[in-house]
PDB file of C-alpha atoms in Angstrom:
ATOM      1  CA  MET P   1      15.727  19.358  45.531  1.00  0.00           C
ATOM      2  CA  LYS P   2      17.197  16.511  43.242  1.00  0.00           C
ATOM      3  CA  GLN P   3      13.614  15.157  42.216  1.00  0.00           C
ATOM      4  CA  LYS P   4      12.593  18.254  41.161  1.00  0.00           C
ATOM      5  CA  ARG P   5      16.051  18.742  38.748  1.00  0.00           C
ATOM      6  CA  HIS P   6      15.055  15.569  37.614  1.00  0.00           C
ATOM      7  CA  PHE P   7      11.202  16.307  36.998  1.00  0.00           C
ATOM      8  CA  LYS P   8      11.907  19.979  35.050  1.00  0.00           C
ATOM      9  CA  ARG P   9      14.322  17.453  33.149  1.00  0.00           C
ATOM     10  CA  ARG P  10      12.825  15.134  32.302  1.00  0.00           C
ATOM     11  CA  PHE P  11      10.498  17.922  30.774  1.00  0.00           C
ATOM     12  CA  ALA P  12      12.378  19.540  29.255  1.00  0.00           C
ATOM     13  CA  VAL P  13      13.198  16.781  26.818  1.00  0.00           C
ATOM     14  CA  PHE P  14       9.445  15.527  26.233  1.00  0.00           C
ATOM     15  CA  ILE P  15       8.752  19.330  24.582  1.00  0.00           C
ATOM     16  CA  THR P  16      11.946  19.414  22.986  1.00  0.00           C
ATOM     17  CA  MET P  17      11.044  16.102  21.962  1.00  0.00           C
ATOM     18  CA  LEU P  18       7.508  17.157  20.879  1.00  0.00           C
ATOM     19  CA  ILE P  19       8.835  20.351  18.637  1.00  0.00           C
ATOM     20  CA  LEU P  20      10.883  18.009  16.828  1.00  0.00           C
ATOM     21  CA  SER P  21       8.118  15.858  16.130  1.00  0.00           C
ATOM     22  CA  VAL P  22       6.263  19.003  14.894  1.00  0.00           C
ATOM     23  CA  PHE P  23       8.663  20.079  12.939  1.00  0.00           C
ATOM     24  CA  ILE P  24       9.570  16.634  11.500  1.00  0.00           C
ATOM     25  CA  TYR P  25       5.433  16.248  10.652  1.00  0.00           C
ATOM     26  CA  ILE P  26       5.159  19.624   8.881  1.00  0.00           C
ATOM     27  CA  ALA P  27       8.301  18.936   6.613  1.00  0.00           C
ATOM     28  CA  LEU P  28       6.471  14.938   5.045  1.00  0.00           C
ATOM     29  CA  GLU P  29       3.632  16.824   4.508  1.00  0.00           C
ATOM     30  CA  ARG P  30       5.319  19.678   2.364  1.00  0.00           C
ATOM     31  CA  ALA P  31       7.455  17.348   0.347  1.00  0.00           C
ATOM     32  CA  GLY P  32       4.253  14.651   0.019  1.00  0.00           C
ATOM     33  CA  LEU P  33       5.193  12.116   2.681  1.00  0.00           C
ATOM     34  CA  ARG P  34       3.226  10.444   5.639  1.00  0.00           C
ATOM     35  CA  TYR P  35       3.383   7.457   7.881  1.00  0.00           C
ATOM     36  CA  ASP P  36      -0.041   6.048   8.857  1.00  0.00           C
ATOM     37  CA  LEU P  37       0.821   4.827  12.238  1.00  0.00           C
ATOM     38  CA  SER P  38      -2.995   3.768  12.940  1.00  0.00           C
ATOM     39  CA  MET P  39      -3.884   0.330  13.894  1.00  0.00           C
ATOM     40  CA  SER P  40      -5.989  -0.850  11.090  1.00  0.00           C
ATOM     41  CA  ARG P  41      -3.720   1.269   8.834  1.00  0.00           C
ATOM     42  CA  MET P  42      -6.871   3.293   7.958  1.00  0.00           C
ATOM     43  CA  HIS P  43      -4.702   5.810   5.946  1.00  0.00           C
ATOM     44  CA  THR P  44      -3.369   3.409   3.854  1.00  0.00           C
ATOM     45  CA  LEU P  45      -4.194   2.422  -0.084  1.00  0.00           C
ATOM     46  CA  HIS P  46      -3.482  -1.007  -1.004  1.00  0.00           C
ATOM     47  CA  PRO P  47      -1.236  -0.953  -3.830  1.00  0.00           C
ATOM     48  CA  GLU P  48      -3.546  -2.221  -5.819  1.00  0.00           C
ATOM     49  CA  THR P  49      -5.018   1.036  -5.329  1.00  0.00           C
ATOM     50  CA  VAL P  50      -2.386   3.440  -5.813  1.00  0.00           C
ATOM     51  CA  SER P  51      -1.881   1.419  -9.491  1.00  0.00           C
ATOM     52  CA  LEU P  52      -5.123   1.534 -10.628  1.00  0.00           C
ATOM     53  CA  LEU P  53      -5.260   5.514  -9.623  1.00  0.00           C
ATOM     54  CA  LYS P  54      -1.720   6.374 -10.933  1.00  0.00           C
ATOM     55  CA  LYS P  55      -3.433   5.212 -14.254  1.00  0.00           C
ATOM     56  CA  VAL P  56      -5.877   7.739 -14.295  1.00  0.00           C
ATOM     57  CA  ASP P  57      -5.324  10.578 -17.035  1.00  0.00           C
ATOM     58  CA  VAL P  58      -8.873  12.717 -16.264  1.00  0.00           C
ATOM     59  CA  PRO P  59     -10.336  14.616 -13.960  1.00  0.00           C
ATOM     60  CA  ILE P  60     -12.990  12.569 -11.709  1.00  0.00           C
ATOM     61  CA  LYS P  61     -14.360  14.275  -9.226  1.00  0.00           C
ATOM     62  CA  PHE P  62     -15.840  12.181  -5.773  1.00  0.00           C
ATOM     63  CA  THR P  63     -19.153  13.344  -5.019  1.00  0.00           C
ATOM     64  CA  VAL P  64     -20.203  12.320  -1.442  1.00  0.00           C
ATOM     65  CA  ILE P  65     -23.965  12.796  -0.541  1.00  0.00           C
ATOM     66  CA  GLN P  66     -24.425  12.589   3.323  1.00  0.00           C
ATOM     67  CA  ARG P  67     -27.937  11.753   3.713  1.00  0.00           C
ATOM     68  CA  THR P  68     -30.116  12.430   6.992  1.00  0.00           C
ATOM     69  CA  ARG P  69     -33.628  10.807   8.518  1.00  0.00           C
ATOM     70  CA  ASN P  70     -35.537  12.053  10.579  1.00  0.00           C
ATOM     71  CA  VAL P  71     -36.874  10.478  13.957  1.00  0.00           C
ATOM     72  CA  GLY P  72     -39.087  12.129  15.667  1.00  0.00           C
ATOM     73  CA  ASN P  73     -37.694  15.641  16.259  1.00  0.00           C
ATOM     74  CA  LYS P  74     -34.888  14.305  16.059  1.00  0.00           C
ATOM     75  CA  VAL P  75     -32.241  14.166  12.561  1.00  0.00           C
ATOM     76  CA  LEU P  76     -30.150  12.069  12.280  1.00  0.00           C
ATOM     77  CA  LEU P  77     -26.855  10.657  10.162  1.00  0.00           C
ATOM     78  CA  TYR P  78     -28.446   7.418   9.044  1.00  0.00           C
ATOM     79  CA  GLN P  79     -25.063   5.563   8.035  1.00  0.00           C
ATOM     80  CA  THR P  80     -21.382   4.710   9.812  1.00  0.00           C
ATOM     81  CA  GLU P  81     -17.842   7.404   8.956  1.00  0.00           C
ATOM     82  CA  LEU P  82     -16.667   8.183   5.915  1.00  0.00           C
ATOM     83  CA  ASN P  83     -14.300   6.057   5.022  1.00  0.00           C
ATOM     84  CA  PRO P  84     -11.050   8.215   5.593  1.00  0.00           C
ATOM     85  CA  VAL P  85      -9.293   6.044   3.108  1.00  0.00           C
ATOM     86  CA  ILE P  86     -10.929   8.250   0.266  1.00  0.00           C
ATOM     87  CA  TYR P  87      -8.978  11.691   1.056  1.00  0.00           C
ATOM     88  CA  GLU P  88      -5.818   9.453   0.413  1.00  0.00           C
ATOM     89  CA  PHE P  89      -6.734   9.254  -3.731  1.00  0.00           C
ATOM     90  CA  PRO P  90      -6.192  12.898  -4.505  1.00  0.00           C
ATOM     91  CA  LYS P  91      -3.194  12.664  -3.192  1.00  0.00           C
ATOM     92  CA  VAL P  92      -2.332  10.342  -5.014  1.00  0.00           C
ATOM     93  CA  ASN P  93      -3.627  11.296  -8.227  1.00  0.00           C
ATOM     94  CA  PRO P  94      -4.497  15.516  -8.570  1.00  0.00           C
ATOM     95  CA  LEU P  95      -6.826  15.199 -10.911  1.00  0.00           C
ATOM     96  CA  ILE P  96      -9.598  12.949  -8.538  1.00  0.00           C
ATOM     97  CA  SER P  97     -11.348  15.644  -6.072  1.00  0.00           C
ATOM     98  CA  ILE P  98     -13.869  14.805  -3.613  1.00  0.00           C
ATOM     99  CA  GLU P  99     -17.234  16.832  -3.134  1.00  0.00           C
ATOM    100  CA  ILE P 100     -19.112  16.745   0.343  1.00  0.00           C
ATOM    101  CA  ILE P 101     -22.814  17.696  -0.009  1.00  0.00           C
ATOM    102  CA  ASP P 102     -24.769  17.318   3.096  1.00  0.00           C
ATOM    103  CA  GLU P 103     -28.245  16.973   3.084  1.00  0.00           C
ATOM    104  CA  GLU P 104     -29.481  19.064   5.813  1.00  0.00           C
ATOM    105  CA  LYS P 105     -27.203  21.822   4.221  1.00  0.00           C
ATOM    106  CA  ASN P 106     -28.421  21.778   1.071  1.00  0.00           C
ATOM    107  CA  PRO P 107     -31.473  19.637   0.115  1.00  0.00           C
ATOM    108  CA  SER P 108     -31.876  21.190  -2.807  1.00  0.00           C
ATOM    109  CA  LEU P 109     -29.163  20.132  -3.936  1.00  0.00           C
ATOM    110  CA  VAL P 110     -29.876  16.113  -2.964  1.00  0.00           C
ATOM    111  CA  MET P 111     -32.982  16.412  -4.453  1.00  0.00           C
ATOM    112  CA  GLU P 112     -31.306  17.259  -7.503  1.00  0.00           C
ATOM    113  CA  TYR P 113     -28.766  13.821  -7.332  1.00  0.00           C
ATOM    114  CA  ASN P 114     -31.852  12.416  -5.908  1.00  0.00           C
ATOM    115  CA  ARG P 115     -33.693  12.869  -9.014  1.00  0.00           C
ATOM    116  CA  ARG P 116     -30.625  11.985 -11.371  1.00  0.00           C
ATOM    117  CA  PHE P 117     -29.000   8.872  -9.187  1.00  0.00           C
ATOM    118  CA  LYS P 118     -33.120   7.541  -7.915  1.00  0.00           C
ATOM    119  CA  LEU P 119     -30.725   7.399  -4.191  1.00  0.00           C
ATOM    120  CA  ASN P 120     -31.826   4.785  -1.289  1.00  0.00           C
ATOM    121  CA  PHE P 121     -34.040   6.694   1.807  1.00  0.00           C
ATOM    122  CA  GLY P 122     -31.275   7.598   4.263  1.00  0.00           C
ATOM    123  CA  ASP P 123     -27.944   5.959   2.496  1.00  0.00           C
ATOM    124  CA  ARG P 124     -24.880   7.804   1.987  1.00  0.00           C
ATOM    125  CA  ALA P 125     -24.504   7.476  -1.544  1.00  0.00           C
ATOM    126  CA  ILE P 126     -21.418   8.078  -3.774  1.00  0.00           C
ATOM    127  CA  ILE P 127     -20.542   9.221  -6.840  1.00  0.00           C
ATOM    128  CA  ALA P 128     -18.293   9.430  -9.065  1.00  0.00           C
ATOM    129  CA  THR P 129     -17.983  11.311 -12.390  1.00  0.00           C
ATOM    130  CA  ASN P 130     -15.946  11.837 -15.390  1.00  0.00           C
ATOM    131  CA  LEU P 131     -15.500  15.196 -15.905  1.00  0.00           C
ATOM    132  CA  VAL P 132     -14.531  14.813 -19.508  1.00  0.00           C
ATOM    133  CA  THR P 133     -17.199  12.019 -20.554  1.00  0.00           C
ATOM    134  CA  ASN P 134     -19.496  12.818 -17.572  1.00  0.00           C
ATOM    135  CA  LYS P 135     -20.269   9.444 -17.566  1.00  0.00           C
ATOM    136  CA  SER P 136     -21.323   8.665 -13.345  1.00  0.00           C
ATOM    137  CA  ALA P 137     -20.743   5.791 -11.638  1.00  0.00           C
ATOM    138  CA  ILE P 138     -22.425   5.228  -7.698  1.00  0.00           C
ATOM    139  CA  THR P 139     -22.150   3.280  -4.799  1.00  0.00           C
ATOM    140  CA  TYR P 140     -23.445   3.128  -1.196  1.00  0.00           C
ATOM    141  CA  GLY P 141     -19.970   1.169   0.277  1.00  0.00           C
ATOM    142  CA  ASN P 142     -17.868   2.249   1.989  1.00  0.00           C
ATOM    143  CA  THR P 143     -15.046   0.306   1.677  1.00  0.00           C
ATOM    144  CA  GLU P 144     -11.370   0.426  -0.534  1.00  0.00           C
ATOM    145  CA  TRP P 145     -13.216  -1.729  -2.736  1.00  0.00           C
ATOM    146  CA  ASP P 146     -16.174  -0.223  -3.556  1.00  0.00           C
ATOM    147  CA  LEU P 147     -14.031   3.064  -4.377  1.00  0.00           C
ATOM    148  CA  ASP P 148     -11.704   1.515  -6.872  1.00  0.00           C
ATOM    149  CA  TYR P 149     -14.562   0.118  -8.272  1.00  0.00           C
ATOM    150  CA  LEU P 150     -15.775   4.033  -9.038  1.00  0.00           C
ATOM    151  CA  VAL P 151     -12.673   5.165 -10.605  1.00  0.00           C
ATOM    152  CA  PHE P 152     -12.323   1.924 -12.373  1.00  0.00           C
ATOM    153  CA  LYS P 153     -16.030   1.572 -14.436  1.00  0.00           C
ATOM    154  CA  VAL P 154     -15.977   5.407 -15.476  1.00  0.00           C
ATOM    155  CA  MET P 155     -12.626   5.480 -17.005  1.00  0.00           C
ATOM    156  CA  ARG P 156     -14.171   1.946 -18.848  1.00  0.00           C
ATOM    157  CA  ARG P 157     -14.341   2.734 -22.919  1.00  0.00           C
ATOM    158  CA  GLU P 158     -17.645   0.696 -23.254  1.00  0.00           C
ATOM    159  CA  GLY P 159     -16.856  -2.602 -25.235  1.00  0.00           C
ATOM    160  CA  ASN P 160     -13.170  -2.037 -25.435  1.00  0.00           C
ATOM    161  CA  TYR P 161     -13.103  -5.427 -22.845  1.00  0.00           C
ATOM    162  CA  VAL P 162     -14.135  -8.469 -25.093  1.00  0.00           C
ATOM    163  CA  LEU P 163     -14.535 -11.307 -23.241  1.00  0.00           C
ATOM    164  CA  CYS P 164     -14.579 -14.844 -25.064  1.00  0.00           C
ATOM    165  CA  PHE P 165     -16.244 -17.550 -23.501  1.00  0.00           C
ATOM    166  CA  THR P 166     -15.623 -20.769 -25.695  1.00  0.00           C
ATOM    167  CA  THR P 167     -17.416 -22.804 -27.170  1.00  0.00           C
ATOM    168  CA  GLY P 168     -17.366 -26.433 -28.914  1.00  0.00           C
ATOM    169  CA  HIS P 169     -16.865 -28.450 -26.262  1.00  0.00           C
ATOM    170  CA  GLY P 170     -20.576 -27.852 -23.621  1.00  0.00           C
ATOM    171  CA  GLU P 171     -19.624 -25.687 -21.685  1.00  0.00           C
ATOM    172  CA  LYS P 172     -21.687 -23.030 -20.391  1.00  0.00           C
ATOM    173  CA  ASN P 173     -23.439 -20.547 -22.905  1.00  0.00           C
ATOM    174  CA  PRO P 174     -23.458 -16.703 -22.241  1.00  0.00           C
ATOM    175  CA  ASP P 175     -26.895 -16.731 -24.217  1.00  0.00           C
ATOM    176  CA  ASP P 176     -28.830 -19.224 -22.686  1.00  0.00           C
ATOM    177  CA  MET P 177     -31.232 -17.786 -20.645  1.00  0.00           C
ATOM    178  CA  GLU P 178     -33.709 -20.875 -20.217  1.00  0.00           C
ATOM    179  CA  THR P 179     -32.288 -23.708 -18.479  1.00  0.00           C
ATOM    180  CA  ARG P 180     -30.460 -23.348 -14.939  1.00  0.00           C
ATOM    181  CA  GLN P 181     -26.611 -24.322 -16.698  1.00  0.00           C
ATOM    182  CA  GLY P 182     -27.341 -21.256 -18.691  1.00  0.00           C
ATOM    183  CA  TYR P 183     -25.151 -17.873 -17.696  1.00  0.00           C
ATOM    184  CA  TYR P 184     -27.366 -15.154 -19.320  1.00  0.00           C
ATOM    185  CA  GLU P 185     -26.990 -13.592 -16.179  1.00  0.00           C
ATOM    186  CA  ILE P 186     -23.723 -13.547 -15.261  1.00  0.00           C
ATOM    187  CA  ARG P 187     -23.324 -12.110 -20.028  1.00  0.00           C
ATOM    188  CA  ARG P 188     -25.703  -9.425 -18.807  1.00  0.00           C
ATOM    189  CA  ARG P 189     -24.957  -8.612 -15.480  1.00  0.00           C
ATOM    190  CA  LEU P 190     -21.052  -8.265 -17.340  1.00  0.00           C
ATOM    191  CA  VAL P 191     -22.460  -6.394 -20.421  1.00  0.00           C
ATOM    192  CA  GLU P 192     -24.009  -3.621 -17.802  1.00  0.00           C
ATOM    193  CA  ASN P 193     -19.891  -3.129 -16.675  1.00  0.00           C
ATOM    194  CA  GLY P 194     -19.187  -2.697 -19.622  1.00  0.00           C
ATOM    195  CA  TYR P 195     -17.459  -6.188 -20.753  1.00  0.00           C
ATOM    196  CA  ALA P 196     -18.455  -6.662 -24.917  1.00  0.00           C
ATOM    197  CA  VAL P 197     -18.964 -10.942 -24.508  1.00  0.00           C
ATOM    198  CA  ARG P 198     -18.426 -13.260 -27.586  1.00  0.00           C
ATOM    199  CA  ARG P 199     -18.833 -17.487 -27.710  1.00  0.00           C
ATOM    200  CA  VAL P 200     -15.910 -18.040 -29.813  1.00  0.00           C
ATOM    201  CA  ARG P 201     -14.281 -20.948 -31.369  1.00  0.00           C
ATOM    202  CA  VAL P 202     -10.642 -22.227 -30.994  1.00  0.00           C
ATOM    203  CA  TYR P 203      -8.409 -22.336 -34.101  1.00  0.00           C
ATOM    204  CA  ASP P 204      -5.702 -20.270 -34.839  1.00  0.00           C
ATOM    205  CA  GLY P 205      -5.529 -16.187 -34.541  1.00  0.00           C
ATOM    206  CA  PHE P 206      -9.241 -16.024 -33.075  1.00  0.00           C
ATOM    207  CA  VAL P 207      -7.906 -13.593 -30.538  1.00  0.00           C
ATOM    208  CA  ARG P 208      -6.919 -11.424 -32.359  1.00  0.00           C
ATOM    209  CA  GLU P 209      -9.821 -12.020 -35.864  1.00  0.00           C
ATOM    210  CA  ASN P 210     -12.137 -11.352 -31.549  1.00  0.00           C
ATOM    211  CA  ASN P 211     -10.254  -8.771 -30.783  1.00  0.00           C
ATOM    212  CA  CYS P 212     -10.394 -10.737 -27.124  1.00  0.00           C
ATOM    213  CA  SER P 213      -9.115  -9.222 -23.666  1.00  0.00           C
ATOM    214  CA  ALA P 214      -9.572 -12.251 -22.129  1.00  0.00           C
ATOM    215  CA  VAL P 215     -11.035 -16.217 -22.998  1.00  0.00           C
ATOM    216  CA  ILE P 216     -13.239 -17.825 -20.129  1.00  0.00           C
ATOM    217  CA  ILE P 217     -13.537 -21.566 -20.426  1.00  0.00           C
ATOM    218  CA  ALA P 218     -16.669 -22.841 -18.246  1.00  0.00           C
ATOM    219  CA  GLY P 219     -17.356 -25.937 -17.732  1.00  0.00           C
ATOM    220  CA  PRO P 220     -16.370 -27.731 -20.938  1.00  0.00           C
ATOM    221  CA  LYS P 221     -18.063 -31.504 -20.620  1.00  0.00           C
ATOM    222  CA  GLN P 222     -15.175 -32.263 -23.325  1.00  0.00           C
ATOM    223  CA  GLU P 223     -10.960 -32.473 -23.411  1.00  0.00           C
ATOM    224  CA  PHE P 224     -10.023 -29.981 -25.982  1.00  0.00           C
ATOM    225  CA  SER P 225      -7.691 -31.148 -28.435  1.00  0.00           C
ATOM    226  CA  ASP P 226      -4.851 -31.086 -29.299  1.00  0.00           C
ATOM    227  CA  ALA P 227      -4.856 -28.379 -31.253  1.00  0.00           C
ATOM    228  CA  GLU P 228      -6.861 -26.524 -29.454  1.00  0.00           C
ATOM    229  CA  VAL P 229      -4.390 -26.346 -26.434  1.00  0.00           C
ATOM    230  CA  ASN P 230      -1.489 -25.976 -28.191  1.00  0.00           C
ATOM    231  CA  ILE P 231      -2.909 -22.638 -29.564  1.00  0.00           C
ATOM    232  CA  LEU P 232      -4.426 -21.485 -26.040  1.00  0.00           C
ATOM    233  CA  THR P 233      -0.702 -22.631 -24.335  1.00  0.00           C
ATOM    234  CA  ASP P 234       0.967 -20.775 -26.410  1.00  0.00           C
ATOM    235  CA  TYR P 235      -2.024 -17.497 -26.229  1.00  0.00           C
ATOM    236  CA  LEU P 236      -1.032 -17.923 -22.445  1.00  0.00           C
ATOM    237  CA  LYS P 237       2.761 -17.283 -22.807  1.00  0.00           C
ATOM    238  CA  HIS P 238       2.830 -14.862 -24.212  1.00  0.00           C
ATOM    239  CA  GLY P 239       0.955 -12.665 -21.556  1.00  0.00           C
ATOM    240  CA  GLY P 240      -2.963 -13.715 -23.092  1.00  0.00           C
ATOM    241  CA  LYS P 241      -5.818 -13.699 -19.703  1.00  0.00           C
ATOM    242  CA  ALA P 242      -8.603 -16.386 -19.376  1.00  0.00           C
ATOM    243  CA  LEU P 243     -10.686 -17.753 -16.191  1.00  0.00           C
ATOM    244  CA  ILE P 244     -10.875 -21.536 -16.121  1.00  0.00           C
ATOM    245  CA  MET P 245     -13.627 -23.257 -14.743  1.00  0.00           C
ATOM    246  CA  ILE P 246     -13.676 -26.892 -14.313  1.00  0.00           C
ATOM    247  CA  ASP P 247     -17.188 -28.733 -12.999  1.00  0.00           C
ATOM    248  CA  PRO P 248     -16.764 -31.606 -10.909  1.00  0.00           C
ATOM    249  CA  ASP P 249     -18.415 -34.090 -13.360  1.00  0.00           C
ATOM    250  CA  GLY P 250     -16.715 -32.416 -17.014  1.00  0.00           C
ATOM    251  CA  ALA P 251     -13.078 -32.235 -18.200  1.00  0.00           C
ATOM    252  CA  SER P 252     -10.371 -31.842 -16.374  1.00  0.00           C
ATOM    253  CA  LEU P 253      -8.254 -30.021 -19.008  1.00  0.00           C
ATOM    254  CA  ARG P 254      -4.943 -31.338 -17.570  1.00  0.00           C
ATOM    255  CA  ASP P 255      -3.353 -31.528 -20.453  1.00  0.00           C
ATOM    256  CA  LEU P 256      -3.908 -27.415 -21.059  1.00  0.00           C
ATOM    257  CA  LEU P 257      -2.964 -27.143 -17.581  1.00  0.00           C
ATOM    258  CA  ASP P 258      -0.284 -28.811 -17.310  1.00  0.00           C
ATOM    259  CA  HIS P 259       2.283 -26.883 -18.987  1.00  0.00           C
ATOM    260  CA  PHE P 260       1.597 -24.706 -16.271  1.00  0.00           C
ATOM    261  CA  GLY P 261       2.051 -26.457 -13.111  1.00  0.00           C
ATOM    262  CA  LEU P 262      -1.060 -26.495 -12.298  1.00  0.00           C
ATOM    263  CA  LEU P 263      -3.162 -29.476 -10.836  1.00  0.00           C
ATOM    264  CA  VAL P 264      -6.472 -29.454 -10.360  1.00  0.00           C
ATOM    265  CA  GLY P 265      -7.758 -31.948  -7.126  1.00  0.00           C
ATOM    266  CA  ASP P 266     -10.093 -34.155  -6.125  1.00  0.00           C
ATOM    267  CA  GLY P 267     -12.191 -32.041  -3.720  1.00  0.00           C
ATOM    268  CA  VAL P 268     -15.699 -29.886  -4.257  1.00  0.00           C
ATOM    269  CA  ILE P 269     -15.876 -26.890  -2.424  1.00  0.00           C
ATOM    270  CA  VAL P 270     -19.047 -27.044  -1.207  1.00  0.00           C
ATOM    271  CA  ASP P 271     -21.212 -23.004  -0.045  1.00  0.00           C
ATOM    272  CA  PRO P 272     -23.691 -24.705   3.124  1.00  0.00           C
ATOM    273  CA  ALA P 273     -25.604 -21.193   2.377  1.00  0.00           C
TER     274      ALA P 273
END
C-alpha cells in the first residue's frame, strides 16, 4: 500500500514537471527565445553567422530544391537530410525567407530552375536570391558556412571590394597566366566572386587613391624599404586589412611584422596529398 502511494506521488510530480516544462517552452517561444539541447548544437548558429545575418537589410529568399532519382520503379531522395540550421536564419532576421520545392511534387517548377541554373542531376540545390537586385547564388553544400556564403554573395555589390596586390618586390603577379608562379587563376576566382583586383606600389596615400579594401603582399622576394614599412604599419594600425604571404626563400618582412609582435618561424608546412 505504501509502495502504491509512493508511486502515485512520483507520477504526480512527473506530470507536474512535464506540464511546467510545456508552459515554459511556450513562453520562451512567444518571447522569441530558444535553447538548443541537442548534443551537436545543430540548432545553434555561430556568432559569425548571427553577425552576418543582422547586416542583411534587404529581403533574401532561400529556395531549396529537393532532387530525386529513379532506381527501378522507386523514386529515392539522392541526398542527406537538409541541415536544420537553415530554419534559424529567419529567426535572426525576418527579411530572410525559405521555400522548399520538391521535385516529385512540382517537377515543372524544378525544370524551370534547372534551365536557369543548370542544376546537377540528383543533387539538392540551395539558391539564395536578393529580392531587390534579383541577384542569385547557388550551392550544393549543406553546412552553415555554405549558407553564409550564399548570403554574403547576394549581398555583395560588384566591384565595391578592391583587393590591392603590392608590386615592386618580386611578389606573385595576379596578371601572370603564363608561369606556375602567377596568380591569374586566383585573380579569376576573386573577380568571379565580386572582388576588383589591382596591382599597386606602396607610397603615401596609395590605399586612398586605389580605394583598397585590403592589401595583399604575395610572397615578395625583396624586403620593403623603411618608408614602405612605415606606410604599411600606419595603415594597419588604423584598422587596415592585409593578407601577408611569405615564401621560404623570399623576404622575411621582419621589419613590418615586428611592429605587431609577429614572428615567422623557420618551419615549412607540407601537404603530402
